[in-house]
């Protein structure tokens, strides 16, 4: 059985950068389960899984256009320092979770801090990066594909 566009896949994965930086690693922890086609994974990560079989172990480098996109200048915003509570020690590189008016959350990376302003980058922290994605496929459930054929 191979992974298809609606598969539910249980796997170990390691996500990092091509310089060897590891950002997330489940190989020594519990495996994760993803339902492809639901937006749980970036498009390129999903595409990298399609066609793999149980037991496959693969490492792939995924370009920004299929991973986390490219950084956009209009995603950088200057906010008032007073918008941040005293619990924050603001410094460049700090990633803070912000709430949008619709109630969603969005990570923002602090770029610059002055006495009255804070420059925040709301691009994904991995925007513009080639990411290295290593996976070991443990289990595949294609039941949803069968349901699609019936309906």
Tab-separated table of N, CA and C in Angstrom:
chain	number	residue	atom	x	y	z
A	1	UNK	N	0.841	-1.175	0.000
A	1	UNK	CA	0.000	0.000	0.000
A	1	UNK	C	0.890	1.244	0.000
A	2	UNK	N	0.543	2.188	-0.872
A	2	UNK	CA	1.308	3.430	-0.982
A	2	UNK	C	0.491	4.603	-0.447
A	3	UNK	N	1.213	5.617	-0.027
A	3	UNK	CA	0.572	6.837	0.454
A	3	UNK	C	-0.042	7.565	-0.729
A	4	UNK	N	-1.302	7.998	-0.543
A	4	UNK	CA	-1.986	8.773	-1.575
A	4	UNK	C	-2.452	10.100	-0.974
A	5	UNK	N	-3.168	10.881	-1.741
A	5	UNK	CA	-3.499	12.263	-1.358
A	5	UNK	C	-4.377	12.393	-0.124
A	6	UNK	N	-5.122	11.354	0.259
A	6	UNK	CA	-5.993	11.435	1.442
A	6	UNK	C	-5.592	10.458	2.537
A	7	UNK	N	-4.423	9.873	2.428
A	7	UNK	CA	-3.993	8.873	3.406
A	7	UNK	C	-3.845	9.464	4.801
A	8	UNK	N	-4.047	8.591	5.781
A	8	UNK	CA	-3.694	8.909	7.159
A	8	UNK	C	-2.396	8.153	7.410
A	9	UNK	N	-1.340	8.899	7.730
A	9	UNK	CA	0.006	8.328	7.785
A	9	UNK	C	0.593	8.505	9.179
A	10	UNK	N	1.105	7.416	9.731
A	10	UNK	CA	1.832	7.474	10.999
A	10	UNK	C	3.302	7.321	10.666
A	11	UNK	N	4.108	8.238	11.198
A	11	UNK	CA	5.520	8.267	10.809
A	11	UNK	C	6.382	8.903	11.885
A	12	UNK	N	7.662	8.643	11.754
A	12	UNK	CA	8.662	9.433	12.466
A	12	UNK	C	9.141	10.467	11.468
A	13	UNK	N	9.437	11.657	11.952
A	13	UNK	CA	10.017	12.633	11.035
A	13	UNK	C	11.020	13.535	11.738
A	14	UNK	N	11.893	14.073	10.923
A	14	UNK	CA	12.878	15.055	11.376
A	14	UNK	C	12.787	16.210	10.381
A	15	UNK	N	12.557	17.392	10.903
A	15	UNK	CA	12.457	18.578	10.073
A	15	UNK	C	13.600	19.494	10.447
A	16	UNK	N	14.326	19.956	9.453
A	16	UNK	CA	15.451	20.835	9.731
A	16	UNK	C	15.853	21.622	8.512
A	17	UNK	N	17.035	22.181	8.581
A	17	UNK	CA	17.596	22.969	7.494
A	17	UNK	C	18.746	22.204	6.861
A	18	UNK	N	19.140	22.621	5.688
A	18	UNK	CA	20.195	21.920	4.960
A	18	UNK	C	21.568	22.092	5.602
A	19	UNK	N	21.701	23.035	6.553
A	19	UNK	CA	22.980	23.205	7.251
A	19	UNK	C	23.127	22.239	8.428
A	20	UNK	N	22.123	21.359	8.612
A	20	UNK	CA	22.176	20.379	9.691
A	20	UNK	C	21.382	20.770	10.925
A	21	UNK	N	20.859	21.996	10.968
A	21	UNK	CA	20.030	22.430	12.085
A	21	UNK	C	18.764	21.573	12.133
A	22	UNK	N	18.460	21.009	13.293
A	22	UNK	CA	17.255	20.202	13.470
A	22	UNK	C	16.237	21.030	14.246
A	23	UNK	N	15.037	21.145	13.694
A	23	UNK	CA	13.987	21.947	14.311
A	23	UNK	C	12.945	21.098	15.026
A	24	UNK	N	12.725	19.915	14.517
A	24	UNK	CA	11.751	19.007	15.124
A	24	UNK	C	12.190	17.591	14.806
A	25	UNK	N	12.150	16.719	15.802
A	25	UNK	CA	12.617	15.347	15.619
A	25	UNK	C	11.788	14.410	16.485
A	26	UNK	N	11.087	13.475	15.845
A	26	UNK	CA	10.262	12.518	16.595
A	26	UNK	C	10.855	11.113	16.572
A	27	UNK	N	12.033	10.926	15.993
A	27	UNK	CA	12.606	9.580	15.872
A	27	UNK	C	12.861	8.923	17.229
A	28	UNK	N	13.134	9.694	18.255
A	28	UNK	CA	13.365	9.128	19.589
A	28	UNK	C	12.185	9.384	20.514
A	29	UNK	N	11.026	9.632	19.926
A	29	UNK	CA	9.838	9.982	20.696
A	29	UNK	C	8.665	9.210	20.099
A	30	UNK	N	7.474	9.660	20.377
A	30	UNK	CA	6.277	9.039	19.812
A	30	UNK	C	6.144	9.439	18.349
A	31	UNK	N	5.716	8.512	17.497
A	31	UNK	CA	5.475	8.892	16.099
A	31	UNK	C	4.276	9.830	16.010
A	32	UNK	N	4.171	10.522	14.892
A	32	UNK	CA	3.059	11.431	14.652
A	32	UNK	C	2.156	10.859	13.568
A	33	UNK	N	0.896	11.249	13.597
A	33	UNK	CA	-0.051	10.822	12.580
A	33	UNK	C	-0.618	12.059	11.902
A	34	UNK	N	-0.597	12.060	10.567
A	34	UNK	CA	-1.106	13.171	9.782
A	34	UNK	C	-2.147	12.658	8.803
A	35	UNK	N	-3.165	13.472	8.575
A	35	UNK	CA	-4.163	13.183	7.555
A	35	UNK	C	-3.849	14.090	6.373
A	36	UNK	N	-3.331	13.518	5.307
A	36	UNK	CA	-2.958	14.309	4.148
A	36	UNK	C	-4.198	14.950	3.532
A	37	UNK	N	-3.992	16.109	2.937
A	37	UNK	CA	-5.075	16.809	2.273
A	37	UNK	C	-5.890	17.699	3.188
A	38	UNK	N	-5.527	17.787	4.451
A	38	UNK	CA	-6.291	18.604	5.397
A	38	UNK	C	-5.556	19.881	5.787
A	39	UNK	N	-4.357	20.093	5.262
A	39	UNK	CA	-3.599	21.286	5.600
A	39	UNK	C	-2.753	21.153	6.848
A	40	UNK	N	-2.673	19.952	7.416
A	40	UNK	CA	-1.848	19.749	8.608
A	40	UNK	C	-0.364	19.913	8.303
A	41	UNK	N	0.023	19.584	7.075
A	41	UNK	CA	1.418	19.684	6.650
A	41	UNK	C	1.530	20.669	5.498
A	42	UNK	N	2.688	21.272	5.349
A	42	UNK	CA	2.953	22.124	4.196
A	42	UNK	C	2.838	21.284	2.920
A	43	UNK	N	2.435	21.928	1.837
A	43	UNK	CA	2.201	21.231	0.571
A	43	UNK	C	3.379	20.363	0.147
A	44	UNK	N	4.575	20.893	0.225
A	44	UNK	CA	5.753	20.139	-0.204
A	44	UNK	C	6.022	18.920	0.658
A	45	UNK	N	5.720	19.027	1.965
A	45	UNK	CA	5.908	17.881	2.842
A	45	UNK	C	4.918	16.785	2.476
A	46	UNK	N	3.672	17.167	2.186
A	46	UNK	CA	2.683	16.174	1.753
A	46	UNK	C	3.104	15.528	0.444
A	47	UNK	N	3.505	16.345	-0.516
A	47	UNK	CA	3.906	15.806	-1.821
A	47	UNK	C	5.079	14.849	-1.694
A	48	UNK	N	5.971	15.123	-0.746
A	48	UNK	CA	7.137	14.260	-0.534
A	48	UNK	C	6.723	12.885	-0.038
A	49	UNK	N	5.574	12.793	0.627
A	49	UNK	CA	5.110	11.523	1.182
A	49	UNK	C	4.366	10.665	0.168
A	50	UNK	N	3.706	11.288	-0.800
A	50	UNK	CA	2.885	10.539	-1.746
A	50	UNK	C	3.744	9.543	-2.518
A	51	UNK	N	3.271	8.307	-2.532
A	51	UNK	CA	3.962	7.228	-3.236
A	51	UNK	C	4.865	6.393	-2.347
A	52	UNK	N	5.164	6.876	-1.124
A	52	UNK	CA	5.994	6.086	-0.216
A	52	UNK	C	5.178	4.928	0.364
A	53	UNK	N	5.875	3.893	0.811
A	53	UNK	CA	5.243	2.701	1.371
A	53	UNK	C	5.658	2.534	2.828
A	54	UNK	N	4.911	1.705	3.537
A	54	UNK	CA	5.252	1.386	4.917
A	54	UNK	C	6.677	0.841	4.949
A	55	UNK	N	7.481	1.339	5.885
A	55	UNK	CA	8.866	0.914	6.018
A	55	UNK	C	9.854	1.801	5.282
A	56	UNK	N	9.369	2.629	4.354
A	56	UNK	CA	10.265	3.530	3.628
A	56	UNK	C	10.884	4.544	4.589
A	57	UNK	N	12.148	4.854	4.338
A	57	UNK	CA	12.890	5.860	5.106
A	57	UNK	C	13.550	6.745	4.062
A	58	UNK	N	13.209	8.026	4.078
A	58	UNK	CA	13.698	8.896	3.024
A	58	UNK	C	14.031	10.277	3.570
A	59	UNK	N	15.018	10.925	2.963
A	59	UNK	CA	15.382	12.291	3.294
A	59	UNK	C	15.273	13.125	2.026
A	60	UNK	N	14.544	14.248	2.133
A	60	UNK	CA	14.310	15.105	0.974
A	60	UNK	C	14.556	16.562	1.338
A	61	UNK	N	15.101	17.315	0.406
A	61	UNK	CA	15.234	18.762	0.563
A	61	UNK	C	14.096	19.396	-0.223
A	62	UNK	N	13.346	20.276	0.442
A	62	UNK	CA	12.159	20.865	-0.172
A	62	UNK	C	12.342	22.375	-0.264
A	63	UNK	N	12.195	22.899	-1.477
A	63	UNK	CA	12.384	24.323	-1.739
A	63	UNK	C	11.272	25.156	-1.106
A	64	UNK	N	11.545	26.447	-0.855
A	64	UNK	CA	10.570	27.308	-0.178
A	64	UNK	C	9.199	27.355	-0.840
A	65	UNK	N	9.154	27.311	-2.184
A	65	UNK	CA	7.859	27.429	-2.852
A	65	UNK	C	6.911	26.301	-2.488
A	66	UNK	N	7.422	25.141	-2.088
A	66	UNK	CA	6.581	24.024	-1.692
A	66	UNK	C	6.620	23.764	-0.182
A	67	UNK	N	7.448	24.499	0.525
A	67	UNK	CA	7.543	24.287	1.974
A	67	UNK	C	6.776	25.405	2.683
A	68	UNK	N	7.465	26.447	3.113
A	68	UNK	CA	6.830	27.490	3.913
A	68	UNK	C	6.785	28.835	3.203
A	69	UNK	N	6.983	28.819	1.884
A	69	UNK	CA	6.878	30.028	1.085
A	69	UNK	C	8.092	30.934	1.208
A	70	UNK	N	7.999	32.068	0.563
A	70	UNK	CA	9.054	33.075	0.586
A	70	UNK	C	8.628	34.230	1.495
A	71	UNK	N	9.596	34.866	2.099
A	71	UNK	CA	9.299	36.012	2.964
A	71	UNK	C	8.754	37.160	2.123
A	72	UNK	N	7.714	37.810	2.639
A	72	UNK	CA	7.107	38.956	1.963
A	72	UNK	C	7.265	40.186	2.846
A	73	UNK	N	7.733	41.279	2.250
A	73	UNK	CA	7.980	42.508	3.010
A	73	UNK	C	6.722	43.038	3.689
A	74	UNK	N	5.552	42.849	3.063
A	74	UNK	CA	4.325	43.395	3.649
A	74	UNK	C	3.838	42.595	4.858
A	75	UNK	N	4.579	41.564	5.231
A	75	UNK	CA	4.255	40.784	6.427
A	75	UNK	C	5.063	41.276	7.632
A	76	UNK	N	5.818	42.353	7.461
A	76	UNK	CA	6.571	42.960	8.563
A	76	UNK	C	5.813	44.196	9.025
A	77	UNK	N	5.537	44.259	10.329
A	77	UNK	CA	4.729	45.359	10.856
A	77	UNK	C	5.385	45.973	12.092
A	78	UNK	N	5.280	47.287	12.173
A	78	UNK	CA	5.776	48.016	13.333
A	78	UNK	C	4.611	48.180	14.305
A	79	UNK	N	4.780	47.663	15.526
A	79	UNK	CA	3.745	47.718	16.549
A	79	UNK	C	4.225	48.582	17.711
A	80	UNK	N	3.271	49.141	18.422
A	80	UNK	CA	3.615	49.933	19.601
A	80	UNK	C	4.177	49.030	20.691
A	81	UNK	N	5.209	49.514	21.368
A	81	UNK	CA	5.820	48.754	22.460
A	81	UNK	C	4.786	48.466	23.552
A	82	UNK	N	3.833	49.373	23.719
A	82	UNK	CA	2.805	49.203	24.745
A	82	UNK	C	1.846	48.050	24.423
A	83	UNK	N	1.872	47.518	23.178
A	83	UNK	CA	1.037	46.366	22.811
A	83	UNK	C	1.537	45.076	23.456
A	84	UNK	N	2.731	45.120	24.000
A	84	UNK	CA	3.348	43.934	24.589
A	84	UNK	C	3.351	44.061	26.107
A	85	UNK	N	2.919	43.021	26.756
A	85	UNK	CA	2.879	43.033	28.217
A	85	UNK	C	4.276	43.021	28.815
A	86	UNK	N	4.362	43.348	30.094
A	86	UNK	CA	5.657	43.396	30.774
A	86	UNK	C	6.300	42.019	30.931
A	87	UNK	N	5.527	40.949	30.703
A	87	UNK	CA	6.087	39.593	30.819
A	87	UNK	C	7.040	39.253	29.677
A	88	UNK	N	7.042	40.075	28.633
A	88	UNK	CA	7.915	39.813	27.495
A	88	UNK	C	9.231	40.568	27.614
A	89	UNK	N	10.321	39.836	27.500
A	89	UNK	CA	11.633	40.449	27.355
A	89	UNK	C	11.893	40.463	25.856
A	90	UNK	N	11.585	41.567	25.217
A	90	UNK	CA	11.633	41.651	23.762
A	90	UNK	C	13.064	41.794	23.271
A	91	UNK	N	13.425	40.899	22.362
A	91	UNK	CA	14.744	40.965	21.745
A	91	UNK	C	14.648	40.326	20.367
A	92	UNK	N	15.485	40.763	19.423
A	92	UNK	CA	15.453	40.199	18.083
A	92	UNK	C	15.621	38.668	18.119
A	93	UNK	N	14.786	38.000	17.313
A	93	UNK	CA	14.822	36.544	17.237
A	93	UNK	C	13.742	35.864	18.058
A	94	UNK	N	13.179	36.569	19.036
A	94	UNK	CA	12.116	35.999	19.866
A	94	UNK	C	10.880	35.778	19.001
A	95	UNK	N	10.270	34.603	19.107
A	95	UNK	CA	9.041	34.302	18.381
A	95	UNK	C	7.898	34.294	19.385
A	96	UNK	N	6.882	35.094	19.094
A	96	UNK	CA	5.715	35.232	19.959
A	96	UNK	C	4.476	34.828	19.165
A	97	UNK	N	3.532	34.190	19.834
A	97	UNK	CA	2.277	33.835	19.192
A	97	UNK	C	1.292	34.987	19.364
A	98	UNK	N	0.747	35.463	18.243
A	98	UNK	CA	-0.209	36.566	18.239
A	98	UNK	C	-1.586	36.022	17.875
A	99	UNK	N	-2.628	36.674	18.347
A	99	UNK	CA	-4.002	36.333	17.979
A	99	UNK	C	-4.473	37.316	16.918
A	100	UNK	N	-5.105	36.786	15.870
A	100	UNK	CA	-5.662	37.636	14.818
A	100	UNK	C	-7.076	38.054	15.212
A	101	UNK	N	-7.642	39.037	14.540
A	101	UNK	CA	-9.023	39.450	14.846
A	101	UNK	C	-10.034	38.305	14.682
A	102	UNK	N	-9.704	37.305	13.860
A	102	UNK	CA	-10.625	36.177	13.653
A	102	UNK	C	-10.424	35.068	14.678
A	103	UNK	N	-9.464	35.262	15.600
A	103	UNK	CA	-9.240	34.269	16.645
A	103	UNK	C	-8.172	33.242	16.324
A	104	UNK	N	-7.618	33.305	15.125
A	104	UNK	CA	-6.529	32.394	14.767
A	104	UNK	C	-5.239	32.871	15.432
A	105	UNK	N	-4.268	31.973	15.520
A	105	UNK	CA	-2.970	32.375	16.050
A	105	UNK	C	-1.947	32.396	14.933
A	106	UNK	N	-0.963	33.247	15.092
A	106	UNK	CA	0.052	33.462	14.074
A	106	UNK	C	1.371	33.761	14.771
A	107	UNK	N	2.449	33.043	14.398
A	107	UNK	CA	3.733	33.369	15.014
A	107	UNK	C	4.315	34.646	14.417
A	108	UNK	N	4.941	35.433	15.261
A	108	UNK	CA	5.631	36.636	14.803
A	108	UNK	C	7.027	36.654	15.392
A	109	UNK	N	8.002	36.972	14.546
A	109	UNK	CA	9.394	37.022	14.980
A	109	UNK	C	9.807	38.471	15.191
A	110	UNK	N	10.317	38.774	16.373
A	110	UNK	CA	10.773	40.136	16.679
A	110	UNK	C	12.057	40.400	15.884
A	111	UNK	N	12.034	41.494	15.109
A	111	UNK	CA	13.206	41.869	14.315
A	111	UNK	C	14.003	42.993	14.970
A	112	UNK	N	13.292	44.018	15.452
A	112	UNK	CA	13.948	45.178	16.065
A	112	UNK	C	13.092	45.679	17.219
A	113	UNK	N	13.743	46.220	18.241
A	113	UNK	CA	13.034	46.779	19.394
A	113	UNK	C	13.624	48.160	19.691
A	114	UNK	N	12.737	49.148	19.794
A	114	UNK	CA	13.162	50.484	20.228
A	114	UNK	C	12.330	50.857	21.456
A	115	UNK	N	12.513	52.059	21.967
A	115	UNK	CA	11.803	52.472	23.182
A	115	UNK	C	10.289	52.460	22.993
A	116	UNK	N	9.808	52.791	21.768
A	116	UNK	CA	8.364	52.888	21.581
A	116	UNK	C	7.801	51.988	20.475
A	117	UNK	N	8.654	51.328	19.698
A	117	UNK	CA	8.176	50.488	18.581
A	117	UNK	C	8.862	49.125	18.597
A	118	UNK	N	8.136	48.134	18.048
A	118	UNK	CA	8.677	46.783	17.886
A	118	UNK	C	8.378	46.351	16.454
A	119	UNK	N	9.413	46.001	15.688
A	119	UNK	CA	9.227	45.514	14.323
A	119	UNK	C	9.077	43.998	14.378
A	120	UNK	N	7.921	43.508	13.873
A	120	UNK	CA	7.593	42.088	13.935
A	120	UNK	C	7.416	41.541	12.529
A	121	UNK	N	8.014	40.387	12.273
A	121	UNK	CA	7.894	39.693	10.992
A	121	UNK	C	6.876	38.566	11.159
A	122	UNK	N	5.755	38.669	10.437
A	122	UNK	CA	4.706	37.664	10.516
A	122	UNK	C	4.819	36.599	9.430
A	123	UNK	N	5.910	36.608	8.673
A	123	UNK	CA	6.177	35.497	7.762
A	123	UNK	C	6.432	34.261	8.607
A	124	UNK	N	6.175	33.094	8.047
A	124	UNK	CA	6.505	31.858	8.764
A	124	UNK	C	8.000	31.896	9.075
A	125	UNK	N	8.404	31.456	10.263
A	125	UNK	CA	9.833	31.497	10.605
A	125	UNK	C	10.733	30.747	9.621
A	126	UNK	N	10.174	29.806	8.868
A	126	UNK	CA	10.974	29.066	7.885
A	126	UNK	C	10.769	29.574	6.452
A	127	UNK	N	10.071	30.702	6.294
A	127	UNK	CA	9.869	31.270	4.956
A	127	UNK	C	11.217	31.559	4.309
A	128	UNK	N	11.342	31.166	3.061
A	128	UNK	CA	12.564	31.401	2.306
A	128	UNK	C	13.636	30.346	2.498
A	129	UNK	N	13.394	29.399	3.378
A	129	UNK	CA	14.392	28.361	3.673
A	129	UNK	C	14.114	27.072	2.895
A	130	UNK	N	15.181	26.432	2.449
A	130	UNK	CA	15.079	25.057	1.946
A	130	UNK	C	15.078	24.184	3.190
A	131	UNK	N	14.042	23.358	3.345
A	131	UNK	CA	13.962	22.517	4.533
A	131	UNK	C	14.317	21.080	4.176
A	132	UNK	N	14.931	20.414	5.119
A	132	UNK	CA	15.279	18.999	4.977
A	132	UNK	C	14.264	18.206	5.786
A	133	UNK	N	13.609	17.261	5.126
A	133	UNK	CA	12.526	16.483	5.725
A	133	UNK	C	12.904	15.014	5.626
A	134	UNK	N	13.119	14.402	6.776
A	134	UNK	CA	13.452	12.975	6.834
A	134	UNK	C	12.271	12.248	7.455
A	135	UNK	N	11.841	11.162	6.820
A	135	UNK	CA	10.689	10.417	7.320
A	135	UNK	C	10.960	8.919	7.319
A	136	UNK	N	10.296	8.239	8.256
A	136	UNK	CA	10.210	6.781	8.245
A	136	UNK	C	8.729	6.459	8.391
A	137	UNK	N	8.185	5.785	7.389
A	137	UNK	CA	6.755	5.501	7.344
A	137	UNK	C	6.457	4.249	8.162
A	138	UNK	N	5.583	4.390	9.158
A	138	UNK	CA	5.233	3.275	10.039
A	138	UNK	C	3.914	2.629	9.669
A	139	UNK	N	2.941	3.442	9.282
A	139	UNK	CA	1.613	2.896	8.995
A	139	UNK	C	0.884	3.805	8.014
A	140	UNK	N	0.086	3.195	7.137
A	140	UNK	CA	-0.695	3.940	6.148
A	140	UNK	C	-2.138	3.443	6.210
A	141	UNK	N	-3.068	4.376	6.275
A	141	UNK	CA	-4.486	4.045	6.213
A	141	UNK	C	-5.071	4.802	5.032
A	142	UNK	N	-5.510	4.056	4.023
A	142	UNK	CA	-6.100	4.673	2.844
A	142	UNK	C	-7.613	4.516	2.836
A	143	UNK	N	-8.218	4.298	3.982
A	143	UNK	CA	-9.669	4.116	4.082
A	143	UNK	C	-10.412	5.292	3.455
A	144	UNK	N	-9.908	6.507	3.658
A	144	UNK	CA	-10.591	7.687	3.113
A	144	UNK	C	-10.627	7.656	1.593
A	145	UNK	N	-9.608	7.103	0.949
A	145	UNK	CA	-9.615	6.987	-0.502
A	145	UNK	C	-10.748	6.073	-0.953
A	146	UNK	N	-10.996	4.991	-0.224
A	146	UNK	CA	-12.081	4.072	-0.560
A	146	UNK	C	-13.416	4.774	-0.399
A	147	UNK	N	-13.554	5.593	0.658
A	147	UNK	CA	-14.790	6.339	0.854
A	147	UNK	C	-15.036	7.301	-0.299
A	148	UNK	N	-13.960	7.935	-0.817
A	148	UNK	CA	-14.104	8.861	-1.932
A	148	UNK	C	-14.627	8.145	-3.180
A	149	UNK	N	-14.223	6.907	-3.381
A	149	UNK	CA	-14.656	6.154	-4.557
A	149	UNK	C	-16.130	5.758	-4.456
A	150	UNK	N	-16.617	5.546	-3.243
A	150	UNK	CA	-18.000	5.148	-3.044
A	150	UNK	C	-18.936	6.336	-3.225
A	151	UNK	N	-18.527	7.510	-2.757
A	151	UNK	CA	-19.402	8.694	-2.802
A	151	UNK	C	-19.421	9.336	-4.155
